[in-house]
Amino acid sequence: MREVEVSTFVSAPPAVVERALTPASVVEYEGSFQVYDVEETDDGWTVTAGATGLTMQLDFEERRDGLFYRQRSDGGPFESMETTLSVDPEDEGSRVTARSSVSLGLPVSALSDRIAAWKRRGELERALDALAEDV
């Protein structure tokens, strides 16, 4: 399992940033998958998303300072993936930080998980850039 972290300053107050961080928008901001459905659950939301030949479910829950989500183990590109998005006040705006743990679950995990983390870092950077543009 590998961990990645990216952070960016967004020139909007935390309340505005948090409103923009919905489960559907997070998946769309990442840019790898299309959102097919969002279902509200007792614990949060389940987003069904996919791309050509792949459908997965991501379970989201709201946290005090942002969102947490994980890929369900029964589908998706990773054996396991979980991500925390946090929003903290900074200067006249917000510091948004995305932390993710990923594993492909392949035999040569030192290499395969490094590649998965590299891909995941790119998704998180795209997400934070898109968020900053959106708000």
Coordinates of N, CA and C in Angstrom, one line a residue:
M1 N 0.9 -1.2 0.0 CA 0.0 0.0 0.0 C 0.9 1.2 0.0
R2 N 0.5 2.2 -0.8 CA 1.3 3.4 -0.9 C 0.4 4.6 -0.5
E3 N 0.9 5.6 0.0 CA 0.2 6.8 0.4 C 0.7 8.0 -0.4
V4 N -0.3 8.9 -0.8 CA 0.1 10.1 -1.5 C -0.7 11.2 -0.9
E5 N -0.1 12.4 -1.0 CA -0.8 13.6 -0.4 C -0.5 14.8 -1.4
V6 N -1.5 15.5 -1.7 CA -1.4 16.8 -2.4 C -2.2 17.8 -1.7
S7 N -1.8 19.1 -1.9 CA -2.4 20.2 -1.2 C -2.4 21.4 -2.1
T8 N -3.4 22.3 -2.0 CA -3.4 23.5 -2.8 C -4.2 24.6 -2.0
F9 N -3.8 25.8 -2.3 CA -4.5 26.9 -1.7 C -5.7 27.3 -2.6
V10 N -6.9 27.5 -2.1 CA -8.0 27.9 -2.9 C -8.5 29.3 -2.3
S11 N -8.7 30.2 -3.2 CA -9.0 31.6 -2.7 C -10.5 31.8 -2.5
A12 N -11.1 30.9 -1.7 CA -12.5 30.9 -1.3 C -12.5 30.4 0.1
P13 N -13.5 30.9 0.9 CA -13.6 30.5 2.3 C -14.0 29.0 2.4
P14 N -13.6 28.4 3.5 CA -13.9 27.0 3.7 C -15.4 26.6 3.4
A15 N -16.3 27.4 3.9 CA -17.7 27.0 3.6 C -18.1 26.9 2.2
V16 N -17.5 27.8 1.3 CA -17.7 27.7 -0.1 C -17.1 26.5 -0.7
V17 N -15.9 26.2 -0.3 CA -15.1 25.0 -0.8 C -15.9 23.8 -0.4
E18 N -16.3 23.7 0.9 CA -17.0 22.5 1.3 C -18.3 22.2 0.6
R19 N -19.0 23.3 0.2 CA -20.3 23.2 -0.6 C -20.0 22.6 -1.9
A20 N -18.8 23.0 -2.5 CA -18.4 22.5 -3.8 C -18.0 21.0 -3.8
L21 N -17.5 20.5 -2.7 CA -17.0 19.2 -2.5 C -18.2 18.2 -2.3
T22 N -18.9 17.9 -3.3 CA -20.0 16.9 -3.2 C -19.4 15.5 -3.7
P23 N -20.0 14.4 -3.3 CA -19.4 13.1 -3.8 C -19.3 13.1 -5.3
A24 N -20.4 13.6 -6.0 CA -20.3 13.6 -7.5 C -19.2 14.5 -8.0
S25 N -19.1 15.7 -7.5 CA -18.1 16.6 -8.0 C -16.7 16.1 -7.8
V26 N -16.5 15.5 -6.7 CA -15.1 15.0 -6.4 C -14.7 14.0 -7.5
V27 N -15.6 13.0 -7.8 CA -15.3 12.0 -8.8 C -15.1 12.8 -10.2
E28 N -16.0 13.7 -10.5 CA -15.8 14.5 -11.7 C -14.6 15.3 -11.8
Y29 N -14.2 15.9 -10.7 CA -13.0 16.7 -10.6 C -11.7 15.8 -10.9
E30 N -11.7 14.6 -10.4 CA -10.6 13.7 -10.6 C -10.4 13.4 -12.1
G31 N -11.4 13.3 -12.8 CA -11.3 13.2 -14.3 C -11.1 11.9 -14.9
S32 N -11.1 10.8 -14.1 CA -10.9 9.5 -14.6 C -12.2 8.7 -14.9
F33 N -13.2 9.0 -14.2 CA -14.4 8.3 -14.3 C -15.7 9.2 -14.4
Q34 N -16.7 8.6 -15.0 CA -17.9 9.4 -15.2 C -18.9 8.9 -14.1
V35 N -19.6 9.8 -13.5 CA -20.6 9.5 -12.4 C -21.9 9.0 -13.1
Y36 N -22.3 7.8 -12.7 CA -23.5 7.2 -13.2 C -24.7 7.4 -12.3
D37 N -24.4 7.4 -10.9 CA -25.5 7.4 -10.0 C -24.9 7.8 -8.6
V38 N -25.7 8.6 -7.8 CA -25.4 8.9 -6.4 C -26.6 8.5 -5.6
E39 N -26.3 7.7 -4.6 CA -27.4 7.2 -3.7 C -27.1 7.6 -2.3
E40 N -28.0 8.3 -1.6 CA -27.8 8.6 -0.2 C -28.0 7.4 0.6
T41 N -27.1 7.2 1.6 CA -27.2 6.0 2.5 C -27.3 6.5 3.9
D42 N -27.5 5.6 4.9 CA -27.5 6.0 6.3 C -26.1 6.6 6.7
D43 N -25.1 6.1 6.1 CA -23.7 6.6 6.5 C -23.2 7.7 5.6
G44 N -23.8 8.0 4.5 CA -23.3 9.1 3.6 C -23.9 8.9 2.2
W45 N -23.0 8.6 1.3 CA -23.5 8.4 -0.1 C -22.7 7.3 -0.8
T46 N -23.3 6.7 -1.8 CA -22.5 5.7 -2.6 C -22.6 6.3 -4.0
V47 N -21.4 6.5 -4.6 CA -21.3 6.9 -6.0 C -21.0 5.7 -6.9
T48 N -21.8 5.5 -7.9 CA -21.5 4.5 -8.9 C -20.9 5.3 -10.1
A49 N -19.7 4.9 -10.4 CA -18.9 5.6 -11.5 C -18.2 4.6 -12.4
G50 N -17.8 5.0 -13.5 CA -17.1 4.1 -14.4 C -16.5 4.7 -15.6
A51 N -15.8 3.9 -16.4 CA -15.2 4.2 -17.6 C -15.4 3.0 -18.5
T52 N -15.0 3.0 -19.7 CA -15.1 1.9 -20.6 C -14.7 0.6 -20.0
G53 N -15.6 -0.3 -19.9 CA -15.3 -1.6 -19.3 C -15.2 -1.8 -17.8
L54 N -15.4 -0.7 -17.1 CA -15.2 -0.7 -15.6 C -16.3 0.1 -14.9
T55 N -16.9 -0.5 -13.9 CA -17.9 0.2 -13.1 C -17.5 -0.1 -11.6
M56 N -17.5 0.9 -10.8 CA -17.1 0.8 -9.4 C -18.0 1.6 -8.5
Q57 N -18.0 1.3 -7.2 CA -18.8 2.0 -6.3 C -17.8 2.6 -5.2
L58 N -18.0 3.9 -4.9 CA -17.2 4.6 -3.9 C -18.2 5.0 -2.8
D59 N -17.8 4.7 -1.6 CA -18.6 5.0 -0.4 C -18.1 6.3 0.2
F60 N -18.9 7.3 0.3 CA -18.5 8.6 0.9 C -19.1 8.8 2.2
E61 N -18.4 9.5 3.1 CA -19.0 10.0 4.4 C -18.4 11.4 4.7
E62 N -19.3 12.2 5.3 CA -18.9 13.5 5.6 C -18.1 13.5 6.9
R63 N -17.0 14.2 7.0 CA -16.2 14.3 8.2 C -16.2 15.8 8.7
R64 N -15.8 16.0 9.9 CA -15.8 17.4 10.4 C -15.1 18.4 9.5
D65 N -14.0 18.0 8.9 CA -13.3 19.0 8.1 C -13.3 18.6 6.6
G66 N -14.2 17.8 6.1 CA -14.2 17.5 4.7 C -14.9 16.2 4.4
L67 N -14.4 15.4 3.5 CA -14.9 14.1 3.1 C -13.9 13.0 3.2
F68 N -14.5 11.8 3.4 CA -13.7 10.6 3.3 C -14.4 9.6 2.4
Y69 N -13.7 8.9 1.5 CA -14.3 7.9 0.7 C -13.3 6.8 0.4
R70 N -14.0 5.6 0.1 CA -13.2 4.4 -0.2 C -13.9 3.7 -1.4
Q71 N -13.0 3.0 -2.1 CA -13.5 2.2 -3.2 C -14.0 0.9 -2.5
R72 N -15.2 0.4 -2.9 CA -15.6 -0.9 -2.5 C -14.7 -2.0 -3.0
S73 N -14.5 -3.0 -2.2 CA -13.5 -4.0 -2.6 C -14.0 -4.9 -3.8
D74 N -15.3 -4.9 -4.1 CA -15.8 -5.8 -5.1 C -15.8 -5.2 -6.5
G75 N -14.9 -4.2 -6.8 CA -14.8 -3.7 -8.1 C -13.9 -2.5 -8.1
G76 N -13.5 -2.1 -9.3 CA -12.7 -0.9 -9.4 C -11.3 -1.2 -9.8
P77 N -10.5 -0.2 -10.1 CA -9.1 -0.4 -10.6 C -8.1 -0.8 -9.5
F78 N -8.4 -0.5 -8.2 CA -7.5 -0.8 -7.2 C -8.0 -2.0 -6.3
E79 N -7.1 -2.7 -5.7 CA -7.5 -3.7 -4.7 C -8.1 -2.9 -3.5
S80 N -7.5 -1.8 -3.1 CA -8.0 -0.9 -2.1 C -7.6 0.5 -2.4
M81 N -8.5 1.4 -2.0 CA -8.2 2.8 -2.2 C -9.1 3.6 -1.2
E82 N -8.5 4.5 -0.5 CA -9.3 5.3 0.4 C -8.7 6.7 0.4
T83 N -9.5 7.7 0.5 CA -9.1 9.1 0.3 C -9.8 10.0 1.4
T84 N -9.0 10.9 1.9 CA -9.6 12.0 2.8 C -9.3 13.3 2.1
L85 N -10.3 14.1 2.0 CA -10.2 15.5 1.6 C -10.5 16.4 2.8
S86 N -9.6 17.3 3.1 CA -9.8 18.2 4.2 C -9.7 19.6 3.8
V87 N -10.5 20.5 4.4 CA -10.5 21.9 4.1 C -10.2 22.7 5.4
D88 N -9.2 23.5 5.4 CA -8.8 24.3 6.5 C -8.7 25.8 6.1
P89 N -9.1 26.7 7.0 CA -8.9 28.1 6.7 C -7.4 28.5 6.6
E90 N -7.1 29.3 5.6 CA -5.7 29.8 5.5 C -5.8 31.2 4.8
D91 N -5.2 32.2 5.5 CA -5.2 33.5 5.0 C -6.6 34.0 4.6
E92 N -6.9 34.4 3.4 CA -8.2 34.8 3.0 C -8.9 33.7 2.2
G93 N -8.5 32.5 2.4 CA -9.1 31.4 1.6 C -9.0 30.1 2.4
S94 N -8.7 29.0 1.7 CA -8.7 27.7 2.3 C -7.5 26.9 1.8
R95 N -7.0 26.0 2.6 CA -6.0 25.0 2.2 C -6.8 23.7 2.1
V96 N -6.8 23.1 0.9 CA -7.4 21.8 0.6 C -6.3 20.8 0.5
T97 N -6.5 19.7 1.3 CA -5.5 18.6 1.2 C -6.2 17.3 0.9
A98 N -5.6 16.6 0.0 CA -6.1 15.2 -0.4 C -5.1 14.2 0.0
R99 N -5.4 13.2 0.8 CA -4.5 12.1 1.2 C -5.2 10.8 0.7
S100 N -4.4 10.0 0.1 CA -5.0 8.7 -0.4 C -4.0 7.6 -0.2
S101 N -4.6 6.4 0.1 CA -3.8 5.2 0.2 C -4.3 4.3 -0.9
V102 N -3.4 3.7 -1.6 CA -3.8 2.8 -2.8 C -3.0 1.5 -2.8
S103 N -3.6 0.5 -3.3 CA -2.9 -0.8 -3.6 C -3.6 -1.5 -4.7
L104 N -2.8 -2.0 -5.7 CA -3.3 -2.8 -6.8 C -3.5 -4.2 -6.4
G105 N -2.8 -4.7 -5.4 CA -2.9 -6.1 -4.9 C -2.2 -7.0 -5.9
L106 N -1.2 -6.6 -6.6 CA -0.5 -7.4 -7.6 C 0.8 -8.0 -6.9
P107 N 1.3 -9.1 -7.5 CA 2.5 -9.7 -6.9 C 3.7 -8.8 -6.6
V108 N 4.1 -8.0 -7.5 CA 5.3 -7.2 -7.3 C 4.8 -5.8 -6.7
S109 N 4.3 -5.8 -5.5 CA 3.6 -4.7 -4.9 C 4.5 -3.4 -4.8
A110 N 5.8 -3.6 -4.6 CA 6.7 -2.5 -4.5 C 6.7 -1.6 -5.8
L111 N 6.6 -2.3 -6.9 CA 6.5 -1.6 -8.2 C 5.0 -1.2 -8.6
S112 N 4.1 -2.2 -8.5 CA 2.7 -1.9 -8.9 C 2.1 -0.9 -8.0
D113 N 2.3 -0.9 -6.7 CA 1.7 0.1 -5.9 C 2.3 1.5 -6.1
R114 N 3.6 1.5 -6.5 CA 4.2 2.8 -6.8 C 3.6 3.4 -8.0
I115 N 3.3 2.6 -9.0 CA 2.6 3.1 -10.2 C 1.2 3.5 -9.9
A116 N 0.5 2.8 -9.0 CA -0.9 3.1 -8.6 C -0.9 4.5 -7.9
A117 N 0.1 4.7 -7.0 CA 0.2 6.0 -6.3 C 0.5 7.1 -7.2
W118 N 1.4 6.9 -8.2 CA 1.7 7.9 -9.2 C 0.4 8.3 -10.0
K119 N -0.4 7.3 -10.4 CA -1.7 7.6 -11.1 C -2.6 8.3 -10.2
R120 N -2.7 7.9 -8.9 CA -3.6 8.5 -8.0 C -3.2 9.9 -7.7
R121 N -1.9 10.2 -7.6 CA -1.5 11.6 -7.4 C -1.9 12.5 -8.5
G122 N -1.9 12.0 -9.7 CA -2.3 12.8 -10.9 C -3.8 13.1 -10.8
E123 N -4.6 12.1 -10.4 CA -6.1 12.3 -10.2 C -6.3 13.4 -9.1
L124 N -5.6 13.3 -8.0 CA -5.8 14.2 -6.9 C -5.4 15.6 -7.3
E125 N -4.3 15.7 -8.0 CA -3.9 17.1 -8.5 C -4.9 17.7 -9.4
R126 N -5.4 16.8 -10.4 CA -6.5 17.3 -11.3 C -7.7 17.8 -10.5
A127 N -8.1 17.0 -9.5 CA -9.3 17.3 -8.7 C -9.1 18.7 -8.0
L128 N -8.0 18.9 -7.3 CA -7.7 20.1 -6.6 C -7.7 21.3 -7.6
D129 N -7.0 21.1 -8.7 CA -7.0 22.2 -9.8 C -8.4 22.5 -10.2
A130 N -9.2 21.5 -10.5 CA -10.6 21.7 -11.0 C -11.4 22.4 -9.9
L131 N -11.2 22.0 -8.6 CA -11.9 22.6 -7.5 C -11.6 24.1 -7.4
A132 N -10.3 24.4 -7.5 CA -9.8 25.8 -7.4 C -10.4 26.7 -8.5
E133 N -10.5 26.1 -9.7 CA -11.1 26.8 -10.8 C -12.6 27.0 -10.6
D134 N -13.3 26.0 -10.0 CA -14.7 26.0 -9.9 C -15.2 27.0 -8.9
V135 N -14.5 27.2 -7.8 CA -14.9 28.1 -6.8 C -14.2 29.5 -6.9

